[in-house]
Amino acid sequence: MIIAIDGPAGSGKSSTAKSVAMQLGFVHLDTGAMYRAITLKSLENSVDYRDTDSLKQLVDSTEMWFEGVLPENRTILDGRDVSKEIRSDEVTKNVSDYCAPLVVREALVEQQRKIGERGDVVCEGRDMGSVVFPNAELKIYMVASVEARAIRRQKDFEKLGVTKSVEELIADINERDHKDSSRENSPLYRPDGSVLLDTTDLTFEEQVQFIVDSARELMK
Ligand code: DC
């Protein structure tokens, strides 16, 4: 079974998908981490996102995979553990530009489908139910108010010892939402056949339980 979870930045997809995968014994596929890893490598190699030839070369010469037993899910880029670096401010600021070019999307979507072929996957991103796995058995579109998402991000940053104002985070989220939804290739939108899950007033446990129950119902 494939569970496809899409939604805007900060809607809680990653932590939810991971927890759902653990409860069901499924693989967790964090496709945002893949786009972040390509962004990191491009920045390290000074490859501009508009330089299609160099970007294609970089993507074609990249090996990426995930390691670890959940809740640990380490992102390995060309043999190097980049799990921390891909969450840096620098990568977060640039990822919307690097995830948009067709050369990047085609290569990563192919890898994602290969992982999906093995079955029993909870995948999360922006185009899981629309482009990558349009036939997924369960599609969830997760949303939450911008304020709720900014407050969650603020707590995540606090854990890393970083102080950010809610206003600044709202501006960041709005900018990323706009870029993700308005880009030409695979923009973010609610896919056909998806269940809308608004997590603004739900606890983390409630949102996980909703998806686990929906999946179990389908497996009966
Ligand atoms: O979920 P995230 O914040 O880690 O995603 C990082 C970026 O990657 C985000 O700006 C949107 C993009 N992304 C995408 O375009 N398609 C996906 N399937 C997953 C993420």
Tab-separated table of C-alpha atoms and ligand atoms in Angstrom:
chain	number	residue	atom	x	y	z
A	1	MET	CA	0.000	0.000	0.000
A	2	ILE	CA	1.145	3.534	-0.744
A	3	ILE	CA	0.086	6.387	1.526
A	4	ALA	CA	0.745	9.717	-0.179
A	5	ILE	CA	0.869	12.764	2.095
A	6	ASP	CA	1.080	16.222	0.553
A	7	GLY	CA	0.720	19.710	1.925
A	8	PRO	CA	2.425	23.050	2.372
A	9	ALA	CA	5.575	23.753	4.398
A	10	GLY	CA	5.164	23.293	8.131
A	11	SER	CA	1.846	21.442	7.989
A	12	GLY	CA	3.421	18.627	10.022
A	13	LYS	CA	3.853	16.103	7.204
A	14	SER	CA	7.309	14.816	8.110
A	15	SER	CA	6.775	13.991	11.756
A	16	THR	CA	3.295	12.637	10.997
A	17	ALA	CA	4.470	10.467	8.093
A	18	LYS	CA	7.269	9.064	10.224
A	19	SER	CA	4.950	8.169	13.067
A	20	VAL	CA	2.379	6.603	10.712
A	21	ALA	CA	5.158	4.538	9.092
A	22	MET	CA	6.332	3.310	12.497
A	23	GLN	CA	2.838	2.289	13.589
A	24	LEU	CA	2.104	0.427	10.353
A	25	GLY	CA	5.610	-0.992	9.845
A	26	PHE	CA	5.933	0.867	6.533
A	27	VAL	CA	8.935	2.596	4.948
A	28	HIS	CA	9.040	6.399	5.384
A	29	LEU	CA	9.972	8.333	2.255
A	30	ASP	CA	10.785	12.005	2.911
A	31	THR	CA	10.986	13.439	-0.610
A	32	GLY	CA	11.660	16.972	0.679
A	33	ALA	CA	14.949	15.611	2.072
A	34	MET	CA	15.891	14.504	-1.454
A	35	TYR	CA	15.302	18.002	-2.898
A	36	ARG	CA	17.181	19.480	0.044
A	37	ALA	CA	20.176	17.175	-0.572
A	38	ILE	CA	20.390	18.260	-4.228
A	39	THR	CA	20.198	21.883	-3.072
A	40	LEU	CA	23.030	21.343	-0.582
A	41	LYS	CA	25.262	19.711	-3.175
A	42	SER	CA	24.527	22.474	-5.714
A	43	LEU	CA	25.369	25.209	-3.206
A	44	GLU	CA	28.571	23.423	-2.194
A	45	ASN	CA	29.589	23.147	-5.854
A	46	SER	CA	28.409	26.663	-6.785
A	47	VAL	CA	25.972	25.342	-9.372
A	48	ASP	CA	23.246	27.868	-10.127
A	49	TYR	CA	19.696	26.523	-10.408
A	50	ARG	CA	19.324	28.262	-13.795
A	51	ASP	CA	22.376	26.470	-15.223
A	52	THR	CA	20.458	23.459	-16.550
A	53	ASP	CA	23.461	21.592	-18.020
A	54	SER	CA	25.556	21.774	-14.860
A	55	LEU	CA	22.527	20.946	-12.727
A	56	LYS	CA	21.779	17.872	-14.829
A	57	GLN	CA	25.394	16.755	-14.582
A	58	LEU	CA	25.309	17.196	-10.824
A	59	VAL	CA	22.028	15.275	-10.445
A	60	ASP	CA	23.193	12.450	-12.736
A	61	SER	CA	26.386	12.008	-10.732
A	62	THR	CA	24.601	11.920	-7.378
A	63	GLU	CA	23.867	8.855	-5.305
A	64	MET	CA	21.366	9.317	-2.546
A	65	TRP	CA	19.746	6.954	-0.114
A	66	PHE	CA	18.212	6.711	3.362
A	67	GLU	CA	19.592	4.769	6.324
A	68	GLY	CA	18.593	3.989	9.883
A	69	VAL	CA	15.736	2.441	11.748
A	70	LEU	CA	12.749	4.706	12.430
A	71	PRO	CA	12.422	7.169	14.139
A	72	GLU	CA	15.925	7.680	12.818
A	73	ASN	CA	15.998	8.317	9.068
A	74	ARG	CA	19.366	9.566	7.908
A	75	THR	CA	19.847	11.107	4.464
A	76	ILE	CA	23.032	9.923	2.783
A	77	LEU	CA	24.401	11.998	-0.102
A	78	ASP	CA	27.274	10.419	-2.052
A	79	GLY	CA	28.149	8.351	1.010
A	80	ARG	CA	28.034	11.327	3.442
A	81	ASP	CA	25.442	11.736	6.189
A	82	VAL	CA	23.867	15.151	5.448
A	83	SER	CA	20.793	14.801	7.697
A	84	LYS	CA	21.711	17.933	9.673
A	85	GLU	CA	23.092	20.106	6.851
A	86	ILE	CA	19.968	19.745	4.720
A	87	ARG	CA	17.920	21.459	7.479
A	88	SER	CA	20.158	24.558	7.562
A	89	ASP	CA	18.730	28.021	6.912
A	90	GLU	CA	20.850	28.286	3.783
A	91	VAL	CA	19.352	25.131	2.252
A	92	THR	CA	15.819	26.013	3.379
A	93	LYS	CA	16.101	29.439	1.719
A	94	ASN	CA	17.299	28.004	-1.593
A	95	VAL	CA	15.415	24.721	-1.926
A	96	SER	CA	12.347	26.230	-3.650
A	97	ASP	CA	14.591	27.329	-6.522
A	98	TYR	CA	16.526	24.066	-6.831
A	99	CYS	CA	13.493	21.773	-6.599
A	100	ALA	CA	11.733	23.469	-9.530
A	101	PRO	CA	13.844	22.630	-12.630
A	102	LEU	CA	12.580	19.701	-14.692
A	103	VAL	CA	16.010	17.993	-14.700
A	104	VAL	CA	15.876	17.754	-10.929
A	105	ARG	CA	12.250	16.657	-10.713
A	106	GLU	CA	12.498	13.957	-13.385
A	107	ALA	CA	15.518	12.313	-11.765
A	108	LEU	CA	14.137	12.379	-8.233
A	109	VAL	CA	10.635	11.273	-9.222
A	110	GLU	CA	12.167	8.220	-10.924
A	111	GLN	CA	14.019	7.315	-7.715
A	112	GLN	CA	10.886	7.871	-5.636
A	113	ARG	CA	8.834	5.546	-7.844
A	114	LYS	CA	11.513	2.857	-7.514
A	115	ILE	CA	11.237	3.060	-3.739
A	116	GLY	CA	7.438	2.961	-4.058
A	117	GLU	CA	7.575	-0.214	-6.157
A	118	ARG	CA	8.731	-2.113	-3.068
A	119	GLY	CA	5.331	-1.356	-1.520
A	120	ASP	CA	4.145	-0.347	1.949
A	121	VAL	CA	5.483	3.188	1.876
A	122	VAL	CA	4.366	6.389	3.549
A	123	CYS	CA	5.686	9.128	1.296
A	124	GLU	CA	5.434	12.849	1.874
A	125	GLY	CA	6.085	15.913	-0.231
A	126	ARG	CA	4.246	18.269	-2.566
A	127	ASP	CA	3.404	16.067	-5.568
A	128	MET	CA	3.052	12.582	-4.103
A	129	GLY	CA	-0.650	12.083	-4.828
A	130	SER	CA	-0.735	14.249	-7.959
A	131	VAL	CA	2.357	13.240	-9.965
A	132	VAL	CA	4.542	10.592	-8.355
A	133	PHE	CA	1.911	8.127	-7.100
A	134	PRO	CA	-1.425	9.147	-8.661
A	135	ASN	CA	-2.750	5.643	-7.939
A	136	ALA	CA	-1.822	5.667	-4.242
A	137	GLU	CA	-4.403	3.782	-2.190
A	138	LEU	CA	-4.595	6.569	0.382
A	139	LYS	CA	-3.980	10.241	-0.352
A	140	ILE	CA	-3.909	12.809	2.434
A	141	TYR	CA	-3.675	16.555	1.916
A	142	MET	CA	-2.512	18.131	5.177
A	143	VAL	CA	-3.134	21.788	5.901
A	144	ALA	CA	-2.949	24.089	8.932
A	145	SER	CA	-3.295	27.835	9.385
A	146	VAL	CA	-0.161	29.870	8.663
A	147	GLU	CA	-0.084	30.980	12.309
A	148	ALA	CA	-0.202	27.407	13.610
A	149	ARG	CA	2.545	26.364	11.217
A	150	ALA	CA	4.754	29.316	12.220
A	151	ILE	CA	4.343	28.512	15.924
A	152	ARG	CA	5.316	24.866	15.265
A	153	ARG	CA	8.393	25.990	13.309
A	154	GLN	CA	9.315	28.350	16.145
A	155	LYS	CA	9.271	25.425	18.600
A	156	ASP	CA	11.447	23.344	16.242
A	157	PHE	CA	13.973	26.188	16.085
A	158	GLU	CA	13.883	26.596	19.886
A	159	LYS	CA	15.007	22.981	20.199
A	160	LEU	CA	18.020	23.902	18.061
A	161	GLY	CA	18.713	26.936	20.273
A	162	VAL	CA	17.623	29.390	17.552
A	163	THR	CA	15.230	32.252	18.323
A	164	LYS	CA	12.900	33.404	15.526
A	165	SER	CA	9.850	35.637	15.669
A	166	VAL	CA	6.476	34.300	14.554
A	167	GLU	CA	6.202	37.240	12.119
A	168	GLU	CA	9.484	36.317	10.439
A	169	LEU	CA	8.418	32.676	10.184
A	170	ILE	CA	5.017	33.618	8.735
A	171	ALA	CA	6.792	35.647	6.038
A	172	ASP	CA	9.133	32.690	5.248
A	173	ILE	CA	6.231	30.230	5.070
A	174	ASN	CA	4.150	32.521	2.842
A	175	GLU	CA	7.054	32.964	0.475
A	176	ARG	CA	7.729	29.227	0.246
A	177	ASP	CA	4.007	28.424	-0.171
A	178	HIS	CA	3.818	30.917	-2.995
A	179	LYS	CA	6.876	29.498	-4.775
A	180	ASP	CA	5.781	25.872	-4.269
A	181	SER	CA	2.240	26.541	-5.532
A	182	SER	CA	3.047	28.788	-8.475
A	183	ARG	CA	5.972	26.975	-10.072
A	184	GLU	CA	5.591	25.511	-13.541
A	185	ASN	CA	6.680	21.915	-12.811
A	186	SER	CA	4.621	19.848	-10.366
A	187	PRO	CA	3.188	22.724	-8.340
A	188	LEU	CA	1.637	22.032	-4.958
A	189	TYR	CA	-2.112	21.498	-5.107
A	190	ARG	CA	-4.667	19.239	-3.477
A	191	PRO	CA	-4.704	16.058	-5.587
A	192	ASP	CA	-7.835	14.327	-6.875
A	193	GLY	CA	-9.171	11.736	-4.498
A	194	SER	CA	-7.306	13.079	-1.469
A	195	VAL	CA	-8.687	13.430	2.030
A	196	LEU	CA	-8.301	16.939	3.463
A	197	LEU	CA	-6.762	16.852	6.933
A	198	ASP	CA	-6.743	20.245	8.682
A	199	THR	CA	-4.417	19.893	11.656
A	200	THR	CA	-4.783	23.446	13.022
A	201	ASP	CA	-6.779	22.252	16.034
A	202	LEU	CA	-5.640	18.625	16.174
A	203	THR	CA	-3.005	17.177	18.464
A	204	PHE	CA	-0.124	15.332	16.854
A	205	GLU	CA	-1.518	12.002	18.139
A	206	GLU	CA	-4.935	12.768	16.651
A	207	GLN	CA	-3.590	13.492	13.180
A	208	VAL	CA	-1.428	10.360	13.184
A	209	GLN	CA	-4.334	8.238	14.416
A	210	PHE	CA	-6.595	9.559	11.676
A	211	ILE	CA	-4.209	8.382	8.952
A	212	VAL	CA	-3.433	5.051	10.643
A	213	ASP	CA	-7.171	4.321	11.061
A	214	SER	CA	-7.897	5.272	7.437
A	215	ALA	CA	-5.111	2.978	6.215
A	216	ARG	CA	-6.245	0.065	8.404
A	217	GLU	CA	-9.797	0.489	7.129
A	218	LEU	CA	-8.534	0.177	3.537
A	219	MET	CA	-6.438	-2.885	4.375
A	220	LYS	CA	-9.439	-4.809	5.762
B	1	DC	O1	9.031	19.306	2.987
B	1	DC	P1	10.306	20.135	2.942
B	1	DC	O2	10.174	21.499	3.575
B	1	DC	O3	11.500	19.399	3.476
B	1	DC	O4	10.554	20.370	1.381
B	1	DC	C1	11.643	21.123	0.925
B	1	DC	C2	11.295	21.778	-0.409
B	1	DC	O5	11.221	20.788	-1.422
B	1	DC	C3	9.996	22.569	-0.452
B	1	DC	O6	10.265	23.925	-0.738
B	1	DC	C4	9.194	21.971	-1.561
B	1	DC	C5	10.087	20.983	-2.211
B	1	DC	N1	9.451	19.691	-2.450
B	1	DC	C6	8.884	19.480	-3.683
B	1	DC	O7	8.887	20.373	-4.519
B	1	DC	N2	8.340	18.280	-3.971
B	1	DC	C7	8.325	17.304	-3.065
B	1	DC	N3	7.794	16.131	-3.382
B	1	DC	C8	8.884	17.502	-1.781
B	1	DC	C9	9.430	18.734	-1.496
